mmCIF file of C-alpha atoms and ligand atoms in Angstrom:
data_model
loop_
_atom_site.group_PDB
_atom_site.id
_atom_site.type_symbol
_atom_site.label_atom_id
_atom_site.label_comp_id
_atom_site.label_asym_id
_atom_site.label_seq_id
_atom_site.Cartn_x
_atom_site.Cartn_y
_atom_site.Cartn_z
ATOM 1 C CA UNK K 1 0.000 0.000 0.000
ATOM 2 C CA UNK K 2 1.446 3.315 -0.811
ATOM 3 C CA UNK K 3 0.604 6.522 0.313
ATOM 4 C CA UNK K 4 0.971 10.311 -1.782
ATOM 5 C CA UNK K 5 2.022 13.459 -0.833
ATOM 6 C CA UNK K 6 1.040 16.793 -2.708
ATOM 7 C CA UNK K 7 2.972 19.973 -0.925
ATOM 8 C CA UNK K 8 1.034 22.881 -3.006
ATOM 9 C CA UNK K 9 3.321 25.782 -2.493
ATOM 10 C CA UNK K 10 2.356 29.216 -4.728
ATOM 11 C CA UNK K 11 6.043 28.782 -6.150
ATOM 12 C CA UNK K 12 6.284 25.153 -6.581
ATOM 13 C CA UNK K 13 4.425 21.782 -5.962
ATOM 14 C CA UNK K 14 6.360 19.082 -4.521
ATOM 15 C CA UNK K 15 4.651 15.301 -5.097
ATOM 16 C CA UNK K 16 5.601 12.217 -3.572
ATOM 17 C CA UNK K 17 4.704 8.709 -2.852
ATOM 18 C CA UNK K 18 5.544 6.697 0.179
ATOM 19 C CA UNK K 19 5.128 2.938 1.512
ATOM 20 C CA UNK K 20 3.345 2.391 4.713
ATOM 21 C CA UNK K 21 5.818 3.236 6.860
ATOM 22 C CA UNK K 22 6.320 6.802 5.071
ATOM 23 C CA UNK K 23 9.548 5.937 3.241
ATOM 24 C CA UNK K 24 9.721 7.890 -0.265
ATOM 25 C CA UNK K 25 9.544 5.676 -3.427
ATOM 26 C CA UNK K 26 9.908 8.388 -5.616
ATOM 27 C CA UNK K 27 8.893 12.521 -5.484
ATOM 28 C CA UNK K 28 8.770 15.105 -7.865
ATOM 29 C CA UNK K 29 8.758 18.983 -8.225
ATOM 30 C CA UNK K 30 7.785 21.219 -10.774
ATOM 31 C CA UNK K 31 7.010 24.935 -10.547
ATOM 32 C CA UNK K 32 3.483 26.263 -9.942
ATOM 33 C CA UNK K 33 1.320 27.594 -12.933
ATOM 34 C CA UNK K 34 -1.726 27.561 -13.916
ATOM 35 C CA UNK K 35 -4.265 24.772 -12.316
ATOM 36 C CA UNK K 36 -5.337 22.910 -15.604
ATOM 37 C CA UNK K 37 -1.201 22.807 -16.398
ATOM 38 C CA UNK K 38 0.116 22.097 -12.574
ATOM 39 C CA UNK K 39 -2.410 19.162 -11.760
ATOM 40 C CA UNK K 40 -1.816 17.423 -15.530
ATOM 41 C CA UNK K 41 1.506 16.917 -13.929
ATOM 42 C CA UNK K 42 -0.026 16.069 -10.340
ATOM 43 C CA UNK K 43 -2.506 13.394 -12.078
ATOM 44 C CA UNK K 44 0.040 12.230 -14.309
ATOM 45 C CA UNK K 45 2.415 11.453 -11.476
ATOM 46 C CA UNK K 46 0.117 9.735 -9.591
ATOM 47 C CA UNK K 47 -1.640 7.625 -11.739
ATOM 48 C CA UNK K 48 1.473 5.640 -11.893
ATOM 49 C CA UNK K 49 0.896 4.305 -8.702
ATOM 50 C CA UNK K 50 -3.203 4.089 -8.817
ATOM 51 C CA UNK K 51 -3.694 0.510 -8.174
ATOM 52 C CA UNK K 52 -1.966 0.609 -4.844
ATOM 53 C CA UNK K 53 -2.517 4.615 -3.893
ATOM 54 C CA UNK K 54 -4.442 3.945 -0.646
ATOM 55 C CA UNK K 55 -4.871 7.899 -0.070
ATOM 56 C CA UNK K 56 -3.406 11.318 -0.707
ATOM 57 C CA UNK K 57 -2.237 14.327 1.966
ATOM 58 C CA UNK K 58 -2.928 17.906 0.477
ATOM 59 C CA UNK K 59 -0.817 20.574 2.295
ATOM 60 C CA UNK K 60 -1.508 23.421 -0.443
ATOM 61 C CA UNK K 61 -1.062 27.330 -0.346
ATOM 62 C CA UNK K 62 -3.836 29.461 0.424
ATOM 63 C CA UNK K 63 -6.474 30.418 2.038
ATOM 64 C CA UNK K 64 -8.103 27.344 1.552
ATOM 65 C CA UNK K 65 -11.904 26.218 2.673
ATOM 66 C CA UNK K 66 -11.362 23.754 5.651
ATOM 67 C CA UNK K 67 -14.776 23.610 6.574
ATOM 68 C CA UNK K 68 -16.354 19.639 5.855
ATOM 69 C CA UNK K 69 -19.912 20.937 5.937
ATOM 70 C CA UNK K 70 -19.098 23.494 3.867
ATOM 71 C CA UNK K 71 -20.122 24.148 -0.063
ATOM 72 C CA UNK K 72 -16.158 24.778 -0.987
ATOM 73 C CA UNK K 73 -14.550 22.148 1.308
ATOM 74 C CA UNK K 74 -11.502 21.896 -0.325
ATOM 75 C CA UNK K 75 -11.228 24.560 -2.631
ATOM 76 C CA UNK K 76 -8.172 27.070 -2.703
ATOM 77 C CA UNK K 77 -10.392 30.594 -1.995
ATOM 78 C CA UNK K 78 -8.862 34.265 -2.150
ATOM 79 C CA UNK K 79 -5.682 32.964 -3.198
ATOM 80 C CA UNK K 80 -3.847 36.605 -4.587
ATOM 81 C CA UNK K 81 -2.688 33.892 -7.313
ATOM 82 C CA UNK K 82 -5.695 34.598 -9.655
ATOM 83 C CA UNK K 83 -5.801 31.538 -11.281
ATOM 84 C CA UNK K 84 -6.141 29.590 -8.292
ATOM 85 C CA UNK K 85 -8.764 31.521 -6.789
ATOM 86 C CA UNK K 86 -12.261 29.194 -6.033
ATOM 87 C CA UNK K 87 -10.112 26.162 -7.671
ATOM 88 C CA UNK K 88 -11.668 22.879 -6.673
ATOM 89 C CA UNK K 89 -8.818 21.018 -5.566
ATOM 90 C CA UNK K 90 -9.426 18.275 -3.498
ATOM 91 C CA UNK K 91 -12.697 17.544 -5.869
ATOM 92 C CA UNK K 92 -10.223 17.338 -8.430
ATOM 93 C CA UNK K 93 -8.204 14.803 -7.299
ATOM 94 C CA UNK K 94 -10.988 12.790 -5.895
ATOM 95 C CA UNK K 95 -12.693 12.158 -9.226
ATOM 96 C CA UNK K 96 -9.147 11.182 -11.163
ATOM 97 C CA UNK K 97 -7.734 9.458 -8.462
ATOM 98 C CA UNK K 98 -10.827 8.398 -6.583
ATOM 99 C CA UNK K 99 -9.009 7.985 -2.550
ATOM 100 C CA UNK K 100 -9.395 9.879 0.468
ATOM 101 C CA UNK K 101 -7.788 12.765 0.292
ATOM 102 C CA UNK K 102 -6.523 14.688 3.846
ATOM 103 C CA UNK K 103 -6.624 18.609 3.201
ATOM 104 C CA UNK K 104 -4.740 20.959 5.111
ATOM 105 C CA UNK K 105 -2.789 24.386 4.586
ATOM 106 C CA UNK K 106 0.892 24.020 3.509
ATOM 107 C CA UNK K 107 2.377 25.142 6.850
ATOM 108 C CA UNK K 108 -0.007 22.715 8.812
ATOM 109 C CA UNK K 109 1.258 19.642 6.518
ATOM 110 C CA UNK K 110 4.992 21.153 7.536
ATOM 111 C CA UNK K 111 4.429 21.611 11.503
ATOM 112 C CA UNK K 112 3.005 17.797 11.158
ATOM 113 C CA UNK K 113 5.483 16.546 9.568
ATOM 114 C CA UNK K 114 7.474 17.847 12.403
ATOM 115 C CA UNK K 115 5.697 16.687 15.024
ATOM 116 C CA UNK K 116 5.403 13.079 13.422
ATOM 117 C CA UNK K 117 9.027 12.631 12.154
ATOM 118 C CA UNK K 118 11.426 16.064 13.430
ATOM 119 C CA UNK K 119 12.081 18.125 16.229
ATOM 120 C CA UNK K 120 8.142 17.752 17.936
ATOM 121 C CA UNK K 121 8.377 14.239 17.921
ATOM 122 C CA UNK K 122 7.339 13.208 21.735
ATOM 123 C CA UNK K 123 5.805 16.804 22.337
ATOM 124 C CA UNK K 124 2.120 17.489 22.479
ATOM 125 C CA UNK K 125 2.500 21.150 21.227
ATOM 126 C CA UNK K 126 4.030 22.236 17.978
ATOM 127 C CA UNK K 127 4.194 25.715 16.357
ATOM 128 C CA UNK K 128 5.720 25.853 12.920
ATOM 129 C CA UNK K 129 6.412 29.160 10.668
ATOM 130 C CA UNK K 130 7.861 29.471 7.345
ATOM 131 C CA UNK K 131 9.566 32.568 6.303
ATOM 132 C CA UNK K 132 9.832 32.348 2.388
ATOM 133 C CA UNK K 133 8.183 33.670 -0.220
ATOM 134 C CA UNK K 134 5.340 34.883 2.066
ATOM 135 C CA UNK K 135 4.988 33.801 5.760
ATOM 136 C CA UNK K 136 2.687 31.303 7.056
ATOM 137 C CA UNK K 137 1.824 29.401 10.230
ATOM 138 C CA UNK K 138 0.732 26.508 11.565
ATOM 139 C CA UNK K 139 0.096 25.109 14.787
ATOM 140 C CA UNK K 140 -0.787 21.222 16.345
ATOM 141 C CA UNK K 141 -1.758 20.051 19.620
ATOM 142 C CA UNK K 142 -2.295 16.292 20.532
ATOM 143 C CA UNK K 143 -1.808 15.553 16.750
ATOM 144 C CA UNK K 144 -4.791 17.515 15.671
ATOM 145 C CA UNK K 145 -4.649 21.268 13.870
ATOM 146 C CA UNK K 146 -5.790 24.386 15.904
ATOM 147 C CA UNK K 147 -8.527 25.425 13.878
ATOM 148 C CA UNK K 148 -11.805 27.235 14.348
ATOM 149 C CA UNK K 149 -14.189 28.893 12.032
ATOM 150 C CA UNK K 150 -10.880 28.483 9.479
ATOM 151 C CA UNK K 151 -7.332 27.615 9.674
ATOM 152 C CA UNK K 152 -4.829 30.566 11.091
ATOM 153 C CA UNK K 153 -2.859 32.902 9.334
ATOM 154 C CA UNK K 154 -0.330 33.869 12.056
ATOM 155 C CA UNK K 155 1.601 35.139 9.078
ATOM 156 C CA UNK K 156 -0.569 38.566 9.055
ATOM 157 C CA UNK K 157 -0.033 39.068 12.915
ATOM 158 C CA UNK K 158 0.346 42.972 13.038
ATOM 159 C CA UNK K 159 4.160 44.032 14.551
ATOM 160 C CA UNK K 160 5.783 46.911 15.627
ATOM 161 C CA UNK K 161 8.197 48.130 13.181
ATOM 162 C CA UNK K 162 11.459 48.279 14.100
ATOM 163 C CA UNK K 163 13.305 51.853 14.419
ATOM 164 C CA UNK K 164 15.908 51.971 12.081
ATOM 165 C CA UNK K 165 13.399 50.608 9.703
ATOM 166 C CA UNK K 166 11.697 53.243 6.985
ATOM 167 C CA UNK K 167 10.536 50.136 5.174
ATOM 168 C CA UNK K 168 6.624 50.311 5.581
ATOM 169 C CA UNK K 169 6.023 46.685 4.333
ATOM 170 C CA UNK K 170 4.797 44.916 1.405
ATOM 171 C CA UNK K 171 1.528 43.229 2.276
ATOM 172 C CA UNK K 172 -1.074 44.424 -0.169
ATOM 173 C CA UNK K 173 -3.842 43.724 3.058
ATOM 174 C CA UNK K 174 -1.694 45.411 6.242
ATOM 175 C CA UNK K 175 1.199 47.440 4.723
ATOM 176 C CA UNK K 176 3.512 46.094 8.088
ATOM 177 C CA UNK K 177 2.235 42.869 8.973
ATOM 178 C CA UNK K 178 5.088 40.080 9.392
ATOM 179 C CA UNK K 179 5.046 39.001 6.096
ATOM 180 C CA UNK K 180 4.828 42.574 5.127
ATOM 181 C CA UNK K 181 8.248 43.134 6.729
ATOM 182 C CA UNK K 182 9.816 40.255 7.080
ATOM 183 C CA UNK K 183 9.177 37.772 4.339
ATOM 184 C CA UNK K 184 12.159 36.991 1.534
ATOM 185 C CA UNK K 185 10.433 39.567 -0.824
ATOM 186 C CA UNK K 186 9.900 42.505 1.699
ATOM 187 C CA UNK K 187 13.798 42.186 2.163
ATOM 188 C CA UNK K 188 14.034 42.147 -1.539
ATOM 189 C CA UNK K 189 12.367 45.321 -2.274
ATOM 190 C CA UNK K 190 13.554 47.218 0.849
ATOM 191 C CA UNK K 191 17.135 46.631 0.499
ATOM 192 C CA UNK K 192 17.253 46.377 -3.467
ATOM 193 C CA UNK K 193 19.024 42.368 -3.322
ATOM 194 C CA UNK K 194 17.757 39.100 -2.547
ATOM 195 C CA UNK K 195 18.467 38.159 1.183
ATOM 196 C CA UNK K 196 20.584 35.489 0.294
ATOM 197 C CA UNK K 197 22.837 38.048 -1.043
ATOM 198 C CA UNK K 198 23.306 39.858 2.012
ATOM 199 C CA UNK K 199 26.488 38.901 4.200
ATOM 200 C CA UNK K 200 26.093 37.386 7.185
ATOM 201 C CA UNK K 201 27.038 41.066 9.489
ATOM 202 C CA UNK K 202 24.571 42.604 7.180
ATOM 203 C CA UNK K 203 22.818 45.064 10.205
ATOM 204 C CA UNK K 204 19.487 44.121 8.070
ATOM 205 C CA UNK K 205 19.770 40.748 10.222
ATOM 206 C CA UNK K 206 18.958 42.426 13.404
ATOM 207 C CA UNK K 207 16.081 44.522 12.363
ATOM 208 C CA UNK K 208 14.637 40.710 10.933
ATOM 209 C CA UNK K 209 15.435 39.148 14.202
ATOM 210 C CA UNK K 210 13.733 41.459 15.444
ATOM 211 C CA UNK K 211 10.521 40.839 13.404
ATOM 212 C CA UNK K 212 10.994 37.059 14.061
ATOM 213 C CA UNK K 213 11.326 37.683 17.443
ATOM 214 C CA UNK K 214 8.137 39.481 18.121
ATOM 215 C CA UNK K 215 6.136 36.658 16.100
ATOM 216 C CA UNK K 216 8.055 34.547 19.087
ATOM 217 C CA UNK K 217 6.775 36.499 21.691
ATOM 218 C CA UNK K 218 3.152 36.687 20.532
ATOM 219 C CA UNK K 219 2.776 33.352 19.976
ATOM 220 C CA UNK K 220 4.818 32.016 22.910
ATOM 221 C CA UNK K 221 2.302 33.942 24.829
ATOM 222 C CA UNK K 222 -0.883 33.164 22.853
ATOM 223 C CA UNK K 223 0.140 29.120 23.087
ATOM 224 C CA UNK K 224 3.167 28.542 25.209
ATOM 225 C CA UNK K 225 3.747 25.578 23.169
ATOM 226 C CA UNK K 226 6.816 22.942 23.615
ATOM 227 C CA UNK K 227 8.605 24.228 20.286
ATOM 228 C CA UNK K 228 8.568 27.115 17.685
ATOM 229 C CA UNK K 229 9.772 25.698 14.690
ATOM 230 C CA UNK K 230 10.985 28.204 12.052
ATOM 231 C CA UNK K 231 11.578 27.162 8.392
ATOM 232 C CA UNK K 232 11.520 28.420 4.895
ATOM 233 C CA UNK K 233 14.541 30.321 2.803
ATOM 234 C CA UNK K 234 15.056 33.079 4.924
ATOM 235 C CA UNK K 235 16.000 30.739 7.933
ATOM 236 C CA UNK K 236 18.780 29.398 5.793
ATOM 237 C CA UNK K 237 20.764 32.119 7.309
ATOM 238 C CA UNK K 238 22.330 30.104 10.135
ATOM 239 C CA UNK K 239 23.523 33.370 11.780
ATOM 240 C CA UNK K 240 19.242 34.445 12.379
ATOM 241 C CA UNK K 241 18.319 31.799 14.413
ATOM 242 C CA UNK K 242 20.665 32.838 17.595
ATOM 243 C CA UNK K 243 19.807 36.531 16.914
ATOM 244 C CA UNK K 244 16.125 35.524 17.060
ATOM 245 C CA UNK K 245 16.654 33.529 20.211
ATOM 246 C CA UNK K 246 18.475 36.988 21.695
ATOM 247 C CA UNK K 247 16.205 39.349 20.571
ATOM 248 C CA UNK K 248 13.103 37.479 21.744
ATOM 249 C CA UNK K 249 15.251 36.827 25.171
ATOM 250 C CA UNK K 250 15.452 40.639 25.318
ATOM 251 C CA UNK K 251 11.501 41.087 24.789
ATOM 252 C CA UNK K 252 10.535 38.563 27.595
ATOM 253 C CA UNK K 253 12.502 39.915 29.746
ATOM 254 C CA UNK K 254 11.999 36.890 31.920
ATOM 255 C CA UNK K 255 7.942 37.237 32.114
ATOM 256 C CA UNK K 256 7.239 33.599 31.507
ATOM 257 C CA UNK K 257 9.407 30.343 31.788
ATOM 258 C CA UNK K 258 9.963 29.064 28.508
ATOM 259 C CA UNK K 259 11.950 25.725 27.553
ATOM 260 C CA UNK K 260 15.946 26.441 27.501
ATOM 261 C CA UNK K 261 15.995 28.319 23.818
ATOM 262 C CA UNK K 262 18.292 26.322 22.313
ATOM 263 C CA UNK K 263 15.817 23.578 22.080
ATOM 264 C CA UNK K 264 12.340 26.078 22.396
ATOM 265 C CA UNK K 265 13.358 27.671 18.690
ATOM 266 C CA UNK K 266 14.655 25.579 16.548
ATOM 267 C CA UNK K 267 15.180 25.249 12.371
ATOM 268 C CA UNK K 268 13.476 22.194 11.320
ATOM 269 C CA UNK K 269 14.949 18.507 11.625
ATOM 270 C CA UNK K 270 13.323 17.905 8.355
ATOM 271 C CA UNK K 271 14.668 20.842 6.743
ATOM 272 C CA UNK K 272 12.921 20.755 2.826
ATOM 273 C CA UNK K 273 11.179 17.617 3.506
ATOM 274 C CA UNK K 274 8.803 18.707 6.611
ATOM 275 C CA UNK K 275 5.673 19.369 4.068
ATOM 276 C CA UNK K 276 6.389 16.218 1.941
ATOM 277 C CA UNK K 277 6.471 14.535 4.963
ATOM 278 C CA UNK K 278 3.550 15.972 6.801
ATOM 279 C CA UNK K 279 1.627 14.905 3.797
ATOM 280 C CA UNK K 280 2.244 11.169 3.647
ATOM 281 C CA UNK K 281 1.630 11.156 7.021
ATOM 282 C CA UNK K 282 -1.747 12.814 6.775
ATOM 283 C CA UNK K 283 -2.541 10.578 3.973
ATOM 284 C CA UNK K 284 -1.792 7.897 6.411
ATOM 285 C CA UNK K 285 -3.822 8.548 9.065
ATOM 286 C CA UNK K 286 -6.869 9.211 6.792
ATOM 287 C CA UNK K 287 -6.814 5.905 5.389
ATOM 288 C CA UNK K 288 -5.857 4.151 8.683
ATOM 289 C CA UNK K 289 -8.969 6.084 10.587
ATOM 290 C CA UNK K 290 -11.273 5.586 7.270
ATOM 291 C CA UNK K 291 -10.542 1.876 8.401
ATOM 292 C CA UNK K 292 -11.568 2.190 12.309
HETATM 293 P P1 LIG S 301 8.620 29.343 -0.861
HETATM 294 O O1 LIG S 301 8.262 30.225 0.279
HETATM 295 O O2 LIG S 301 8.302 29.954 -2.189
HETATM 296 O O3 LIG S 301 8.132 27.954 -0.714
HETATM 297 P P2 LIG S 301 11.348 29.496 0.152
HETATM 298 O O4 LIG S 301 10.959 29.061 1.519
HETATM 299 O O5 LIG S 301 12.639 28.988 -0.395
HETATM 300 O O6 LIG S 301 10.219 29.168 -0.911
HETATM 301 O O7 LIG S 301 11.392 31.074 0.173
HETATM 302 C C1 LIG S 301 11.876 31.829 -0.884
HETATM 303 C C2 LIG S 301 12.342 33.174 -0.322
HETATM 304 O O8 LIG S 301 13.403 32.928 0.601
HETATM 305 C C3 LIG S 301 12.887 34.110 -1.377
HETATM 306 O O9 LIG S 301 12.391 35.407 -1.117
HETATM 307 C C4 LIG S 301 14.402 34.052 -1.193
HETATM 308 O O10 LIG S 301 15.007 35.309 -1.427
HETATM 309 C C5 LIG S 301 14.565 33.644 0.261
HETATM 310 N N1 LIG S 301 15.702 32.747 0.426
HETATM 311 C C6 LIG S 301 15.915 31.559 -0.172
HETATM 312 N N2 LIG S 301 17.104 31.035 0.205
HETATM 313 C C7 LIG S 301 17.645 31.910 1.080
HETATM 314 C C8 LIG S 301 18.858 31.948 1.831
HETATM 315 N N3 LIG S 301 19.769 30.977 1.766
HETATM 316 N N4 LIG S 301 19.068 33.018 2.619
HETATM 317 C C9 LIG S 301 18.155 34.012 2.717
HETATM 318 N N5 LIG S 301 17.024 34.036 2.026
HETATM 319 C C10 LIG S 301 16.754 33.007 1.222
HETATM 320 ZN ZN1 LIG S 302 -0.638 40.969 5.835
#
């Protein structure tokens, strides 16, 4: 029995396939385009594997209708990516591939796929971010997604902007939201060059820390979960992550007792692979609870 993977992401899609104990038998990427051209190549991929596909896990960009009782369950909704927007997705896949299909947001697949296979594994609390393209966020207690009349978007959590920032942020909604100011294209257009062009003592690092930071403190406040996991391109910077650690040190000022920071923010185990993997493991657990 095998088990699929889609990672939707607005830049690329990511597809794999697993066995039953989630090891990849093969996984492909291609870049996102339009729907009728992206899932050719989704259906294509997986109709290999249709006589033993048991069920798929959907971790796709968004917003996206979570809602089972719902008219759109399952549709991407006000994506900004026009083509996508009110796209039928899981329905899609149901009638070519005819399985279950598991739907969650991208950065929900990701923060499972930590919790089931990286740093949360034998926690009850995860909190995962992504700071790419755009920021997103995800959270998962006792192995279930917190949820409620749709899935978060921690991403658009108003900050304060920093004071030797002018940069008034790039989110076409809030202006200086996180994503706004901290995401890889905000750094783009403020400072004229792609972050991973930036040195390492760039002083733009601290004024990002700083953003990080305060999406720490909010959400270690909001959640006080076991672990903040933060991934995507702009964490490839190894020099952010202890700057984050200091600068949300320097915020707390002591106010609550978090785990030791070394281990309470961390990169993720599974670096690229946390969606994939969140995926197959959602597929997983549909089939094996479609079974119960
Ligand atoms: P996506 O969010 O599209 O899935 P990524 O997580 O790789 O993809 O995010 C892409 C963004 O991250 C781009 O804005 C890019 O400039 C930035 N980025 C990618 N690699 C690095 C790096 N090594 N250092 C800093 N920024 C990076
Ligand atoms: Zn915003």
């Amino acid at each position: 029995m095998y088990y699929g993977g889609i990672e939707a992401g607005g830049t690329k899609f990511v597809c794999g396939v697993s066995d039953n104990e989630l090891n990849l038998v093969e996984r492909i990427s291609f870049p996102t385009t339009t729907p009728t051209e992206t899932m050719i190549q989704v259906l294509t991929f997986f109709k290999k594997y249709q006589e033993e596909l048991a069920g798929i896990g959907v971790g796709s960009f968004g917003p996206i209708d979570i809602q089972t009782d719902s008219l759109t369950y399952g549709y991407i909704t006000t994506t900004p990516k026009v083509a996508w927007q009110n796209y039928d997705f899981v329905g899609t896949l149901k009638k070519a591939l005819e399985v279950p299909i598991a739907w969650t947001t991208d950065v929900n697949a990701a923060c499972f796929g930590e919790y089931v296979a990286g740093h949360g594994q034998g926690l009850k609390s995860v909190v995962y971010y992504t700071i790419g393209t755009g920021v997103g966020g995800g959270a998962v207690l006792n192995g279930r997604f917190v949820e409620g009349f749709s899935h978060p978007e921690m991403g658009h959590m108003l900050l304060q902007r920093h004071q030797k920032d002018a940069y008034l942020g790039n989110c076409p909604f809030h202006g200086e939201c996180l994503e706004g100011l901290a995401a890889g294209p905000a750094i783009e257009k403020r400072l004229g060059k792609k972050a991973q062009n930036l040195t390492a003592n760039d002083p733009f690092w601290q004024i990002e820390a700083d953003y990080i930071a305060q999406c720490v403190y909010n959400t270690t406040l909001l959640y006080a979960p076991e672990i903040i996991i933060l991934g995507g391109g702009v964490m490839k910077q190894p020099q952010l992550l202890p700057l984050v650690r200091q600068a949300f040190a320097d915020k707390l000022k002591g106010y609550v007792a978090t785990p030791e920071l070394s281990a309470y923010l961390k990169t993720p185990a599974l670096e690229d692979d946390a969606g994939l993997t969140g995926c197959l493991a959602l597929a997983k657990e549909i089939v094996v609870c479609q079974k119960l």
